[in-house]
XYZ file of C-alpha atoms in Angstrom:
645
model
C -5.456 46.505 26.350
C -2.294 45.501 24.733
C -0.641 48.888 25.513
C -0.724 48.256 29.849
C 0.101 44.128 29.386
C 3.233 42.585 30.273
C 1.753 38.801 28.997
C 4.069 35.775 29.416
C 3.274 32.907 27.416
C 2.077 29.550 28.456
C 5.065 27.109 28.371
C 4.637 24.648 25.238
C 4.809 21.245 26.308
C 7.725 19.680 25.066
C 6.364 16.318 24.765
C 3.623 17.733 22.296
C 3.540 15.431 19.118
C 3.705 17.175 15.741
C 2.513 15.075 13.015
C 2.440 17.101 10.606
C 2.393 16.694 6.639
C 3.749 13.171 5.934
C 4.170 11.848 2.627
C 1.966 8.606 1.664
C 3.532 6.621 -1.899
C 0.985 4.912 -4.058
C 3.167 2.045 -3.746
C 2.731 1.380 0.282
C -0.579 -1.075 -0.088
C 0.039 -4.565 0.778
C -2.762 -6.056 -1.303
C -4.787 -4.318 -3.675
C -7.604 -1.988 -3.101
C -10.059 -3.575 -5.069
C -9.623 -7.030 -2.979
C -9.396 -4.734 0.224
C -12.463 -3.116 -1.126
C -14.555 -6.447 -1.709
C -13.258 -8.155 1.516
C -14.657 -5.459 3.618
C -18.074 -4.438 1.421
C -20.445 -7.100 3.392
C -18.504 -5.416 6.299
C -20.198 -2.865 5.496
C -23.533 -3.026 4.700
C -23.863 -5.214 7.974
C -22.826 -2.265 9.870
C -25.039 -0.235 8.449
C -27.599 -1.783 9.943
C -25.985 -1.697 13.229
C -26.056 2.464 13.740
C -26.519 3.716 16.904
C -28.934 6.437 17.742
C -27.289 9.982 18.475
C -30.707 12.002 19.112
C -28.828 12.630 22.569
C -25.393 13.075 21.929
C -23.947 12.419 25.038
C -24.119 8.670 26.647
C -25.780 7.559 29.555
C -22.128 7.557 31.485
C -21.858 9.744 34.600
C -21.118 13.051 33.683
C -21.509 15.461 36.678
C -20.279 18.066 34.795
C -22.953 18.468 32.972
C -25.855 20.018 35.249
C -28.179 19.566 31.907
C -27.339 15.864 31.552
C -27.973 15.373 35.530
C -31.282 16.662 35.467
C -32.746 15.007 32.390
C -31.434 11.991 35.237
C -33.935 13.012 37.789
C -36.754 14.317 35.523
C -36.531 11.180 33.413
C -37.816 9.471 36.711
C -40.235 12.060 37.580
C -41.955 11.494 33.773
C -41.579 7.741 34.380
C -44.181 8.069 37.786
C -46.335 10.731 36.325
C -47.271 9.092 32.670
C -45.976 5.153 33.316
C -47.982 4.200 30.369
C -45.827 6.474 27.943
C -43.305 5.180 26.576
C -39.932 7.039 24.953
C -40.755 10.706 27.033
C -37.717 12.407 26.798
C -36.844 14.974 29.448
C -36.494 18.265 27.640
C -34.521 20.613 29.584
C -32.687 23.776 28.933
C -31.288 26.848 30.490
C -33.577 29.513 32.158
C -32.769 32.974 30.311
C -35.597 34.322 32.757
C -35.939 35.175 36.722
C -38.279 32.080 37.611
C -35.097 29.667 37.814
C -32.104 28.139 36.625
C -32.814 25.483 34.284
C -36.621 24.543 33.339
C -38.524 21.187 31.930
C -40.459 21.822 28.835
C -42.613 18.460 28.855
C -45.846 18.930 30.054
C -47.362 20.788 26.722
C -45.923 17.607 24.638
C -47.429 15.095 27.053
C -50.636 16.515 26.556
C -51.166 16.661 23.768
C -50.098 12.977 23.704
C -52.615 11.967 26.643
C -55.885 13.987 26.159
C -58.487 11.907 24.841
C -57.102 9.106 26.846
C -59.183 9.294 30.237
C -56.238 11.172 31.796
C -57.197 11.810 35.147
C -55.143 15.487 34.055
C -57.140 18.757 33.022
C -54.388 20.280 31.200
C -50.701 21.067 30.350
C -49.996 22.946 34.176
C -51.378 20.476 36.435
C -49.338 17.368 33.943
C -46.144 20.179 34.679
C -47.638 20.230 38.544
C -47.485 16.531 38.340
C -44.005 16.367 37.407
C -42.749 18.220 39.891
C -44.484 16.609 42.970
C -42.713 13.516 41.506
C -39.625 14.621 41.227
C -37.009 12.187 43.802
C -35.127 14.055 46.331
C -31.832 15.621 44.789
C -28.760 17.680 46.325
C -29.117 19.659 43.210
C -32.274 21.315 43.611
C -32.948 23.800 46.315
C -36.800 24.475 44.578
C -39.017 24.277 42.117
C -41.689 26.378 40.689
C -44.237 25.416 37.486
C -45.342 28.806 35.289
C -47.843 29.311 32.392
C -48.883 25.932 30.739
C -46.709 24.047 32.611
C -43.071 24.822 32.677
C -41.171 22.999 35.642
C -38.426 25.820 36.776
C -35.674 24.845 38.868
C -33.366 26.569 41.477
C -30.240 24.606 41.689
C -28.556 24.549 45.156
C -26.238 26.981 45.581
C -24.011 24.583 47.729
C -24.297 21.584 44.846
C -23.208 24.043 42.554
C -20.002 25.382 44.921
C -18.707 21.592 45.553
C -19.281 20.825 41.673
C -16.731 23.972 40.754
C -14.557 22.765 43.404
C -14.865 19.053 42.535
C -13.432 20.859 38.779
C -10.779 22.269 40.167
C -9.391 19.615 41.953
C -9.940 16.674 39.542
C -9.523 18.583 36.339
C -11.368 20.552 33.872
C -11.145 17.181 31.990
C -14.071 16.200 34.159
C -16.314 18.434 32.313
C -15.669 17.110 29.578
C -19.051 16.008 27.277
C -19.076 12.380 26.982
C -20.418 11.703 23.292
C -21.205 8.427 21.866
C -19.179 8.829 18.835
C -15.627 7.054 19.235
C -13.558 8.021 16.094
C -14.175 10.809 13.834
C -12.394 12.257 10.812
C -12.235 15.781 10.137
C -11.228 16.744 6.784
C -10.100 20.874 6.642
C -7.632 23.116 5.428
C -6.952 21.279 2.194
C -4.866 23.671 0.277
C -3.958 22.767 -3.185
C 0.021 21.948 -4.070
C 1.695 24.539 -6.318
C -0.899 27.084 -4.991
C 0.269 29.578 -1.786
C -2.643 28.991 1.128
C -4.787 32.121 1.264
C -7.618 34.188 3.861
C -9.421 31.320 2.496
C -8.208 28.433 4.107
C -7.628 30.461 7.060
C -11.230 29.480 7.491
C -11.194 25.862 7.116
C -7.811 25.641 8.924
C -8.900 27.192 12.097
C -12.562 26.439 11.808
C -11.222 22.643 11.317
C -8.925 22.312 13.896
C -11.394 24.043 16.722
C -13.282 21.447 15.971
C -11.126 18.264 15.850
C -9.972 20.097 19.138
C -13.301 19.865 20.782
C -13.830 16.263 19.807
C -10.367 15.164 21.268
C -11.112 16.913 24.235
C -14.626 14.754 24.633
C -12.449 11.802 24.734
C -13.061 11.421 20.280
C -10.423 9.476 18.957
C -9.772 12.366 16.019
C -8.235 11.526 12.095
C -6.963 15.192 11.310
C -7.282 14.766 7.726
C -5.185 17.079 5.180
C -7.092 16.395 1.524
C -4.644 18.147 -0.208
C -4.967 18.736 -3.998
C -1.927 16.526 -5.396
C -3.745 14.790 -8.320
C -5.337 16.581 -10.623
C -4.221 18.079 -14.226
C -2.301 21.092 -13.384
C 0.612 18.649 -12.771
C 0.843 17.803 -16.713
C 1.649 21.447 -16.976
C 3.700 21.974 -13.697
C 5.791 18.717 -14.632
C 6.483 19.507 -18.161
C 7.109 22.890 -17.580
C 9.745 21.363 -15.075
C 11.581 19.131 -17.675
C 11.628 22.171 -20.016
C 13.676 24.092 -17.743
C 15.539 21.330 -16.431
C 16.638 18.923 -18.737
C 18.456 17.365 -15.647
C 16.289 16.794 -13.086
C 19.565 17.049 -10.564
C 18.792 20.774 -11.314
C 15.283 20.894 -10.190
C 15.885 21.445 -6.825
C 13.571 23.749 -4.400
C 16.486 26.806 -5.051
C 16.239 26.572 -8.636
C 12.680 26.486 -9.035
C 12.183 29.317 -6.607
C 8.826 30.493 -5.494
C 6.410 27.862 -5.997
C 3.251 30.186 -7.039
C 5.567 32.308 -9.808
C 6.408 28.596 -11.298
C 2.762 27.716 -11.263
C 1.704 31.391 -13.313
C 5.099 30.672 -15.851
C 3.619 27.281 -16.613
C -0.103 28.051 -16.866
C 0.826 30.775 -19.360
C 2.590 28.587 -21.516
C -0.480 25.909 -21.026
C -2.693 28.387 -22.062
C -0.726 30.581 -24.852
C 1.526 27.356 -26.224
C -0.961 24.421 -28.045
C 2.064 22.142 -28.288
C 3.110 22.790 -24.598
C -0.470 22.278 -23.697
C -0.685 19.075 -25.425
C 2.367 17.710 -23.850
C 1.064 18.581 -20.757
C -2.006 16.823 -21.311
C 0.315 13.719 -22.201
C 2.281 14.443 -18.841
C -0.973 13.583 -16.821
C -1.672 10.500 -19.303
C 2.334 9.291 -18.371
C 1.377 10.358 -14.597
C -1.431 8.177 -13.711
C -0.190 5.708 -15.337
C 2.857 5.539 -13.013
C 6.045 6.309 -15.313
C 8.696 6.253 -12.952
C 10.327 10.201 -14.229
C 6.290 11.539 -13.914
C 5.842 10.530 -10.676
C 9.279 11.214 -9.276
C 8.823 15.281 -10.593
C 5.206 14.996 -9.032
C 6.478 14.172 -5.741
C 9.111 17.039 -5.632
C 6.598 19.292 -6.436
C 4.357 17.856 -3.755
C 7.357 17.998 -1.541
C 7.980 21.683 -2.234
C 4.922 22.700 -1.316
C 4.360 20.881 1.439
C 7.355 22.409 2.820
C 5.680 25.708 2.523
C 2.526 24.851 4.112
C 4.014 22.807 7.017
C 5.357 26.809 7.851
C 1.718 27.848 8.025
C 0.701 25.120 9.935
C 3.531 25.203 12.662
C 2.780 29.225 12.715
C -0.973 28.356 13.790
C -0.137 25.479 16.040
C -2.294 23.579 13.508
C -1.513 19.817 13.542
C -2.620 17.294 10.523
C -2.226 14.530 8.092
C -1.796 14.135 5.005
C -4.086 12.184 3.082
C -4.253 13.734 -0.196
C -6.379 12.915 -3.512
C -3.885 10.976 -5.284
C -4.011 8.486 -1.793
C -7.223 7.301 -2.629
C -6.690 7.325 -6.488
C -6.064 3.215 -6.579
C -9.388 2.675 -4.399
C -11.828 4.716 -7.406
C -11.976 1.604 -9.953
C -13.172 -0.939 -7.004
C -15.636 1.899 -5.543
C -17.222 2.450 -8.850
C -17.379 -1.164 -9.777
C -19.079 -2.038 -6.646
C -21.387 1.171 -6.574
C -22.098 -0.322 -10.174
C -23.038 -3.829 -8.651
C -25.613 -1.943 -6.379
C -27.123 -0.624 -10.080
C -26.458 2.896 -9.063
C -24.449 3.989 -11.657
C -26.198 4.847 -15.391
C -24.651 5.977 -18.508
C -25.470 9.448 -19.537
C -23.944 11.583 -22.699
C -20.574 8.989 -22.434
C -20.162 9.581 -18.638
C -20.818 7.026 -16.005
C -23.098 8.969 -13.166
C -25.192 9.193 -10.004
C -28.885 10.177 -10.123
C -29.750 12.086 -7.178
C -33.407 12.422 -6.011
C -34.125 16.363 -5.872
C -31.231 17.311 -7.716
C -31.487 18.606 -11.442
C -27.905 17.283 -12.125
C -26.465 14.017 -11.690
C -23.147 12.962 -9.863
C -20.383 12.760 -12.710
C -18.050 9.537 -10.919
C -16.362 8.640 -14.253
C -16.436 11.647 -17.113
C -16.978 11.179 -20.623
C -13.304 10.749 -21.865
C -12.887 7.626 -18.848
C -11.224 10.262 -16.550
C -12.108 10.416 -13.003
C -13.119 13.840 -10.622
C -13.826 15.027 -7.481
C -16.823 13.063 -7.117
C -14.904 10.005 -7.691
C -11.980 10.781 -5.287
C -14.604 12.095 -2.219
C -16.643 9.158 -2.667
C -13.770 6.854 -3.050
C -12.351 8.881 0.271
C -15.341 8.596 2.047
C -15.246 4.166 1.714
C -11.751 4.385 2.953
C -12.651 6.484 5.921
C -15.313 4.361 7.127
C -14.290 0.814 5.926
C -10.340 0.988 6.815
C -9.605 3.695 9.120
C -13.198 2.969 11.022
C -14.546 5.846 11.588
C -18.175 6.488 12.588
C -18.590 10.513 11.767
C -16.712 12.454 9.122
C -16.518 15.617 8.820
C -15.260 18.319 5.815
C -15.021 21.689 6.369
C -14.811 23.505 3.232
C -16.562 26.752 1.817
C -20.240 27.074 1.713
C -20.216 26.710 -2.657
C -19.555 22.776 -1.678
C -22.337 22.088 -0.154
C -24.537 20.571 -3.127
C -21.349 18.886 -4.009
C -21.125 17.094 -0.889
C -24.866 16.829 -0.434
C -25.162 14.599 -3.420
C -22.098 12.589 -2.429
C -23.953 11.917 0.793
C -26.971 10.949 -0.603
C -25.008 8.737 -3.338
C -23.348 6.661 -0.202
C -26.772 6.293 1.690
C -27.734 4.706 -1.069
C -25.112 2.686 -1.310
C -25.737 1.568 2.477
C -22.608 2.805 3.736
C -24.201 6.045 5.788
C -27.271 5.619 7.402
C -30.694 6.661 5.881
C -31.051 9.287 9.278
C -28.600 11.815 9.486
C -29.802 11.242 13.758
C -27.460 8.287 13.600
C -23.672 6.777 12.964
C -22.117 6.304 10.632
C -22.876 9.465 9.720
C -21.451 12.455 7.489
C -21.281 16.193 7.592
C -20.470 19.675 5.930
C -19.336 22.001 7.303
C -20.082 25.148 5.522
C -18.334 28.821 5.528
C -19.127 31.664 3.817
C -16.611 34.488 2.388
C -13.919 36.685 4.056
C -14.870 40.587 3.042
C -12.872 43.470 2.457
C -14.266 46.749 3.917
C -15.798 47.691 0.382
C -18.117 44.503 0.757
C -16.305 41.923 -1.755
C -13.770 39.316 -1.312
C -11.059 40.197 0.234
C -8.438 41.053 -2.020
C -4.673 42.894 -2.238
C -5.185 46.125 -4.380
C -3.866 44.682 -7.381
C -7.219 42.783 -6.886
C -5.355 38.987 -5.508
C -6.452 36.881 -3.340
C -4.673 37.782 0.135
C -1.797 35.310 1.411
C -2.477 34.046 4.192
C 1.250 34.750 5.310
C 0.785 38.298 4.955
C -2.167 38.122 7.300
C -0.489 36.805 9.797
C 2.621 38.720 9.257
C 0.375 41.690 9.519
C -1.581 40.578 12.584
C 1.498 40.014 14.422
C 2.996 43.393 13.187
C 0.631 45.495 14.683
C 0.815 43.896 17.600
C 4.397 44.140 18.358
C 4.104 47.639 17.299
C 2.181 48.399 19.850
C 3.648 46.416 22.486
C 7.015 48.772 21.702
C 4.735 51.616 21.672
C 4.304 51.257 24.768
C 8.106 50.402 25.872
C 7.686 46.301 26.464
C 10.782 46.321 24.164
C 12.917 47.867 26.947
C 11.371 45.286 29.762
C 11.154 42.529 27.978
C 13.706 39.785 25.812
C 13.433 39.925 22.119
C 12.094 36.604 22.306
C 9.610 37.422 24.824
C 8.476 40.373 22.368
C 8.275 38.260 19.724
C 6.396 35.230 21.166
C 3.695 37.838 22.867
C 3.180 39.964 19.317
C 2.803 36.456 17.994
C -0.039 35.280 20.774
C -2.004 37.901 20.367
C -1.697 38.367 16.689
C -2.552 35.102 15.295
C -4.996 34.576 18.502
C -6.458 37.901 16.921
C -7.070 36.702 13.885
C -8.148 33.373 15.102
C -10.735 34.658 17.172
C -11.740 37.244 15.291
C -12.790 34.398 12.254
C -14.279 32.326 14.644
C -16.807 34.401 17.034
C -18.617 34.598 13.728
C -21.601 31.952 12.398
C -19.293 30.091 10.390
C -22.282 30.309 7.290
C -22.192 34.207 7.348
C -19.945 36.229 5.288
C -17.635 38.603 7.605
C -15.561 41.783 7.100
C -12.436 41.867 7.852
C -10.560 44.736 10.209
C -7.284 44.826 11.459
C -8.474 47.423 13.741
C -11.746 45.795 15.011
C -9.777 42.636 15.178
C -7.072 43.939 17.683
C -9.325 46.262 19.512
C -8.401 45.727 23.289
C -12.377 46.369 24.221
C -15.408 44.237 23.637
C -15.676 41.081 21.846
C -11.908 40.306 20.678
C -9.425 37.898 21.713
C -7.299 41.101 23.200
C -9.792 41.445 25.562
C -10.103 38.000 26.563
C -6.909 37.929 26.618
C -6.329 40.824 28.956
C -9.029 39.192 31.354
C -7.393 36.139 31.830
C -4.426 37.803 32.692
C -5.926 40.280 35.190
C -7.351 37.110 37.288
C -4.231 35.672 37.344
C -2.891 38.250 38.751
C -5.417 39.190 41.142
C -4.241 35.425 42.628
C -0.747 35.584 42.661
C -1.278 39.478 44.235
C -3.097 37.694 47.131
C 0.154 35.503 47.823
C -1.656 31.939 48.428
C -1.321 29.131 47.598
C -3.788 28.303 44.804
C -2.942 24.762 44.476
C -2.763 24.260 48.467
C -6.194 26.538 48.742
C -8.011 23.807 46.049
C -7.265 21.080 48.848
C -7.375 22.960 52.357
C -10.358 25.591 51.862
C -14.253 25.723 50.864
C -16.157 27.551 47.741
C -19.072 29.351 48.419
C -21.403 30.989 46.127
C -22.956 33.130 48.867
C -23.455 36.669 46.871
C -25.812 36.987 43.714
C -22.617 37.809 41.446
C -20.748 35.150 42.880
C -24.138 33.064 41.802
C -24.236 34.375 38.932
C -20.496 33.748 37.924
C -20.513 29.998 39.381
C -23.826 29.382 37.501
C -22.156 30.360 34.001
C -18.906 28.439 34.824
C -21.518 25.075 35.051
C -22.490 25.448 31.506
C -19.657 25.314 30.242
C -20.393 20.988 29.562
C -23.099 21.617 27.750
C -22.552 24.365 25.808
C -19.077 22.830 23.707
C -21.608 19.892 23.647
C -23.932 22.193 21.920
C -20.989 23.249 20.000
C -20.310 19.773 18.143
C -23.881 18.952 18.539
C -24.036 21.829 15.013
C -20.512 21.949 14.377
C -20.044 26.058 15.606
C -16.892 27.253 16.778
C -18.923 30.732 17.621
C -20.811 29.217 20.581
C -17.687 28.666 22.408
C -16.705 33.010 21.521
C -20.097 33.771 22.646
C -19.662 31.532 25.958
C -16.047 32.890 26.578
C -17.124 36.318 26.235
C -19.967 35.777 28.375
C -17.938 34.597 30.895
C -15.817 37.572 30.898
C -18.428 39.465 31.668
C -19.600 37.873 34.494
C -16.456 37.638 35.704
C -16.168 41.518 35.935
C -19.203 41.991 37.219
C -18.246 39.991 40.346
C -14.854 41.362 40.671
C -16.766 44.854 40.773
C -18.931 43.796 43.687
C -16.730 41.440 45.644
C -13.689 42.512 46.581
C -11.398 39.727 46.504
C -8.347 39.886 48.191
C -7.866 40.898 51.661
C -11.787 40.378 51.988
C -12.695 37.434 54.930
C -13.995 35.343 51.975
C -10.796 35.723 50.514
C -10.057 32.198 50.087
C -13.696 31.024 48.922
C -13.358 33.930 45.701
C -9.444 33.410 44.892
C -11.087 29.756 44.272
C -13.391 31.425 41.780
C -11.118 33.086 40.073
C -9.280 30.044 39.433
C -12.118 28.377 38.884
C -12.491 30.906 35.566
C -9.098 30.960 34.522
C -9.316 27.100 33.973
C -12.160 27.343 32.026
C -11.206 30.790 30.621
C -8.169 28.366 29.507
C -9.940 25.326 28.104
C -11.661 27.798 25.858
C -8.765 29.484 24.818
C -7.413 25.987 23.841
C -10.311 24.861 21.990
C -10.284 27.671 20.029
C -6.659 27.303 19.577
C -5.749 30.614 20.974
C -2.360 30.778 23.422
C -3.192 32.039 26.494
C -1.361 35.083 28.324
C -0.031 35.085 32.207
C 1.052 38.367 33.249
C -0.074 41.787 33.507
């Protein structure tokens, strides 16, 4: 309802690091990568034999903030008494969507199907489900129990456990929710643009898909390598740099002003690549005089890079997007010890002049070294991937790129668990992933596209997002209340938290359609509305004139109505479900939780009233009880949150 907002902005810390792009010189390695490379090999392949099991994400830690995790505790003892001669029962437990209870065991089919035939003094799957309830050990946590059809255990958690949990939150932090995973140090690898090239809708995607992500793993207590793999090595830079020395003799003169917009110089100089054979064969000598590190190459590479990093780090700071830059001529140096030492394992074969990969299943093979000695992708992502576990550690990595990479990275993967550097089972570390996305659509059903049929800027999206929003925010006279800063910063919030949300309450693997109008809509499932709802229960507490911090410490939750249940019940999954989140690497379950949320939210605020109500204080805890978590979502999606009403 952006028309009947007044939203402040949450201050931005000023402490807040922002690392982003840095430039990394070929020329910065103390030794060489080949003897780095063969030092740390045996390294390795011992590891490798060292994984750790992640069937269970989470550790064995205390985590009361997780009801799931805290009753696989106590039904892990109950399966313990009723089948002691079965070994490695896992308690299954999820969340009720029926009437019969809150959460529910699902064992007792799978252990009997596992005991019959044994003498089991047990008739069937119920009485094994009866079993495992009567053996359940006393908990605060469960007011009852119940066992339906073949066996399901059903459980009623205690409405007071539940009420000092939430309060326990609010007090200690929402950081006590947190899931605790067993991974330590993780790269993600997204966004990824490539230099000379503007960033488009397209790595909109991995950007924000990427950094919800890395966001979720930092807040489980991840140590997180944001990971730019920016395209600054390939051969479009024999025609950008000779196309630079043509029309700049002096390179004095080939300053960011002179060469103007980066993405006109890239069209000027792939027309005369493609129109000019003596350009295009000096070009093609450019990248020769590149890689082999002549001094004037490299110094007009790096400008270039420098140029267009420049122009991304705009995006980035726009989005609130921090990263690194890595890019594919870092890990250029480390290819010739990777391949030699891939070749030692007798992976490698000759085929048709190139050196490749033969991957079981796959009709192709992995090109690593083509057939005029050049390297590729494969070799750069493989040699990418050794760095990432071997120097910077790292026991999951992650790249989030479009969905058309996936056999790409799938034989990668396959050529490095060969290799002994990822384990065998993708169930444990070290351990790699893909993150596939599928297309942005314009309302016609294709890519989206400007009607002169180019790929949209991404700048324009955002320009446009933000746009409508302040043009609606003076619509409705906010520019006569408010600064022009304030204006600004609020068309901003909810333009790019919009478009953020909008991208990413979608299964990342689907294809979606893109609407400015759905996408700002101030009702149903858009970050306006969310948006809106925050700021409504903040000011339904500062209305009520208490207190909230003093409240958390002086006065008592209670979860005594079937709303306020309901609400306080939702609020608990909250652990579990961004588990579930990084558990399959989807943004969307957090929209679909947040919106959720929301609802329940308003369906309690439409039965209890809140203020002025003689469980005033108990509910004005509840409401800040779903702004912090309304919050923490916000944040992991990457979305600013709004104040004010």
């Amino acid at each position: 309802m952006i028309g009947s907002l007044t939203f402040l902005l949450a201050p931005v810390s000023s402490s807040s690091s922002s690392p982003f792009l840095s430039l990394h010189r070929l020329s910065c390695f103390h030794s060489s990568p080949s003897d780095i490379l063969r030092a740390t090999t045996r390294r390795l392949a011992l590891a490798a034999t060292k994984t750790r099991s992640i069937t269970s994400m989470a550790t064995e830690e205390e985590n009361t903030g997780n009801v799931k995790r805290e009753l696989e505790k106590v039904f892990d003892l109950a399966l313990k008494a009723t089948v002691p001669n079965e070994t490695d029962v896992r308690p299954l437990i999820a969340a009720c969507t029926a009437k019969f209870g809150d959460y529910q065991c699902n064992n007792a089919m799978g252990l009997w199907s596992k005991i019959k035939g044994k003498g089991t003094e047990f008739k069937g799957p119920q009485p094994v489900g009866q079993a495992i309830m009567k053996n359940l050990p006393p908990s605060e946590m469960i007011e009852s129990c119940s066992v339906a059809g073949p066996g399901f255990v059903n459980v009623v958690l205690s409405k007071n456990w539940m009420a000092k949990n939430i309060q326990k939150m609010l007090v200690d932090g929402i950081e006590t929710w947190a899931p605790k995973l067993r991974v330590k140090k993780a790269v993600v690898d997204f966004s990824s643009p490539n230099i000379a090239k503007e960033m488009h809708v397209g790595h909109l995607r991995s950007t924000i898909i990427g950094d919800s992500l890395a966001r979720m793993l930092e807040f489980s207590n991840v140590e997180v390598l944001r990971r730019n793999h920016v395209g600054d090595w390939g051969t479009q830079f024999g025609m950008l740099i000779e196309y630079l020395f043509e029309k700049f003799p002096n390179s004095e003169d080939a300053n960011e002003t002179a060469i103007g917009e980066l993405q006109e110089f890239y069209r000027r100089s792939k027309n005369r690549f493609d129109s000019d054979p003596a350009f295009k064969e000096r070009a093609q000598q450019a990248v020769v005089r590149l890689q082999s590190g002549e001094p004037k190459y490299h110094e007009a590479w790096a400008q270039i890079c420098e140029i267009s990093r420049k122009e991304f780090d705009k995006v980035y700071k726009r989005l609130r997007v921090d990263l690194e830059e890595k890019g594919e001529s870092f890990y250029n140096p480390y290819i010739p010890g990777v391949i030699d030492e891939l070749s030692k394992q007798g992976l490698v074969e000759d085929s048709q002049g190139a050196r490749v990969i033969f991957i079981e299943g796959v009709n192709i093979p992995l090109i690593i070294v083509k057939s005029d000695g050049g390297f590729n992708y494969a070799s750069t992502d493989l040699a990418a991937l050794w760095y990432r576990l071997n120097e910077e550690k790292a026991e999951w990595i992650i790249y989030v790129t479009d969905v058309g990479q996936q056999l790409h990275f799938d034989m990668v993967f396959s050529a490095a668990k060969r290799a002994g550097w990822l384990s065998a089972d993708d169930s444990t570390y070290p351990k790699a992933s893909h993150v596939g996305f599928g297309l942005v659509l314009g309302e016609d059903g294709k890519r989206l596209r400007t009607r002169f049929s180019e790929v949209v800027r991404l700048v324009d999206l955002l320009d446009e997002a933000k746009n409508r929003s302040k043009a609606v925010l003076i619509e409705r006279g906010k520019d006569k209340e408010w600064t022009e800063e304030e204006l600004e910063q609020t068309a901003e919030a909810v333009g790019y938290g919009a478009a953020k949300y909008f991208d990413l309450k979608n299964n990342r693997l689907t294809n979606y359609t893109f609407s400015f109008d759905q996408m700002l809509n101030d009702k149903g499932n858009t970050a306006v509305y969310l948006l809106y709802a925050h700021a409504r229960i903040c000011s339904i507490i500062r209305k009520s004139g208490k207190d909230i911090e003093e409240l958390k410490k002086t006065g008592s939750l209670v979860l005594d109505h079937a709303d306020e249940r309901a609400l306080g019940l939702h609020l608990l999954h909250f652990s579990e479900v961004i588990e579930e989140a990084l558990t399959n690497l989807l943004p969307n379950v957090v929209c679909e939780y947040l919106y959720n949320l929301s609802e329940y939210f308003t369906r309690f605020y439409s039965n209890c009233q809140v203020v002025g109500s003689a469980e005033e204080t108990s509910r004005l805890l509840l409401c800040e009880a779903t702004a912090t978590v309304m919050r923490k979502c916000f944040h992991l999606l990457g979305i600013v949150p709004v104040y004010k009403i």
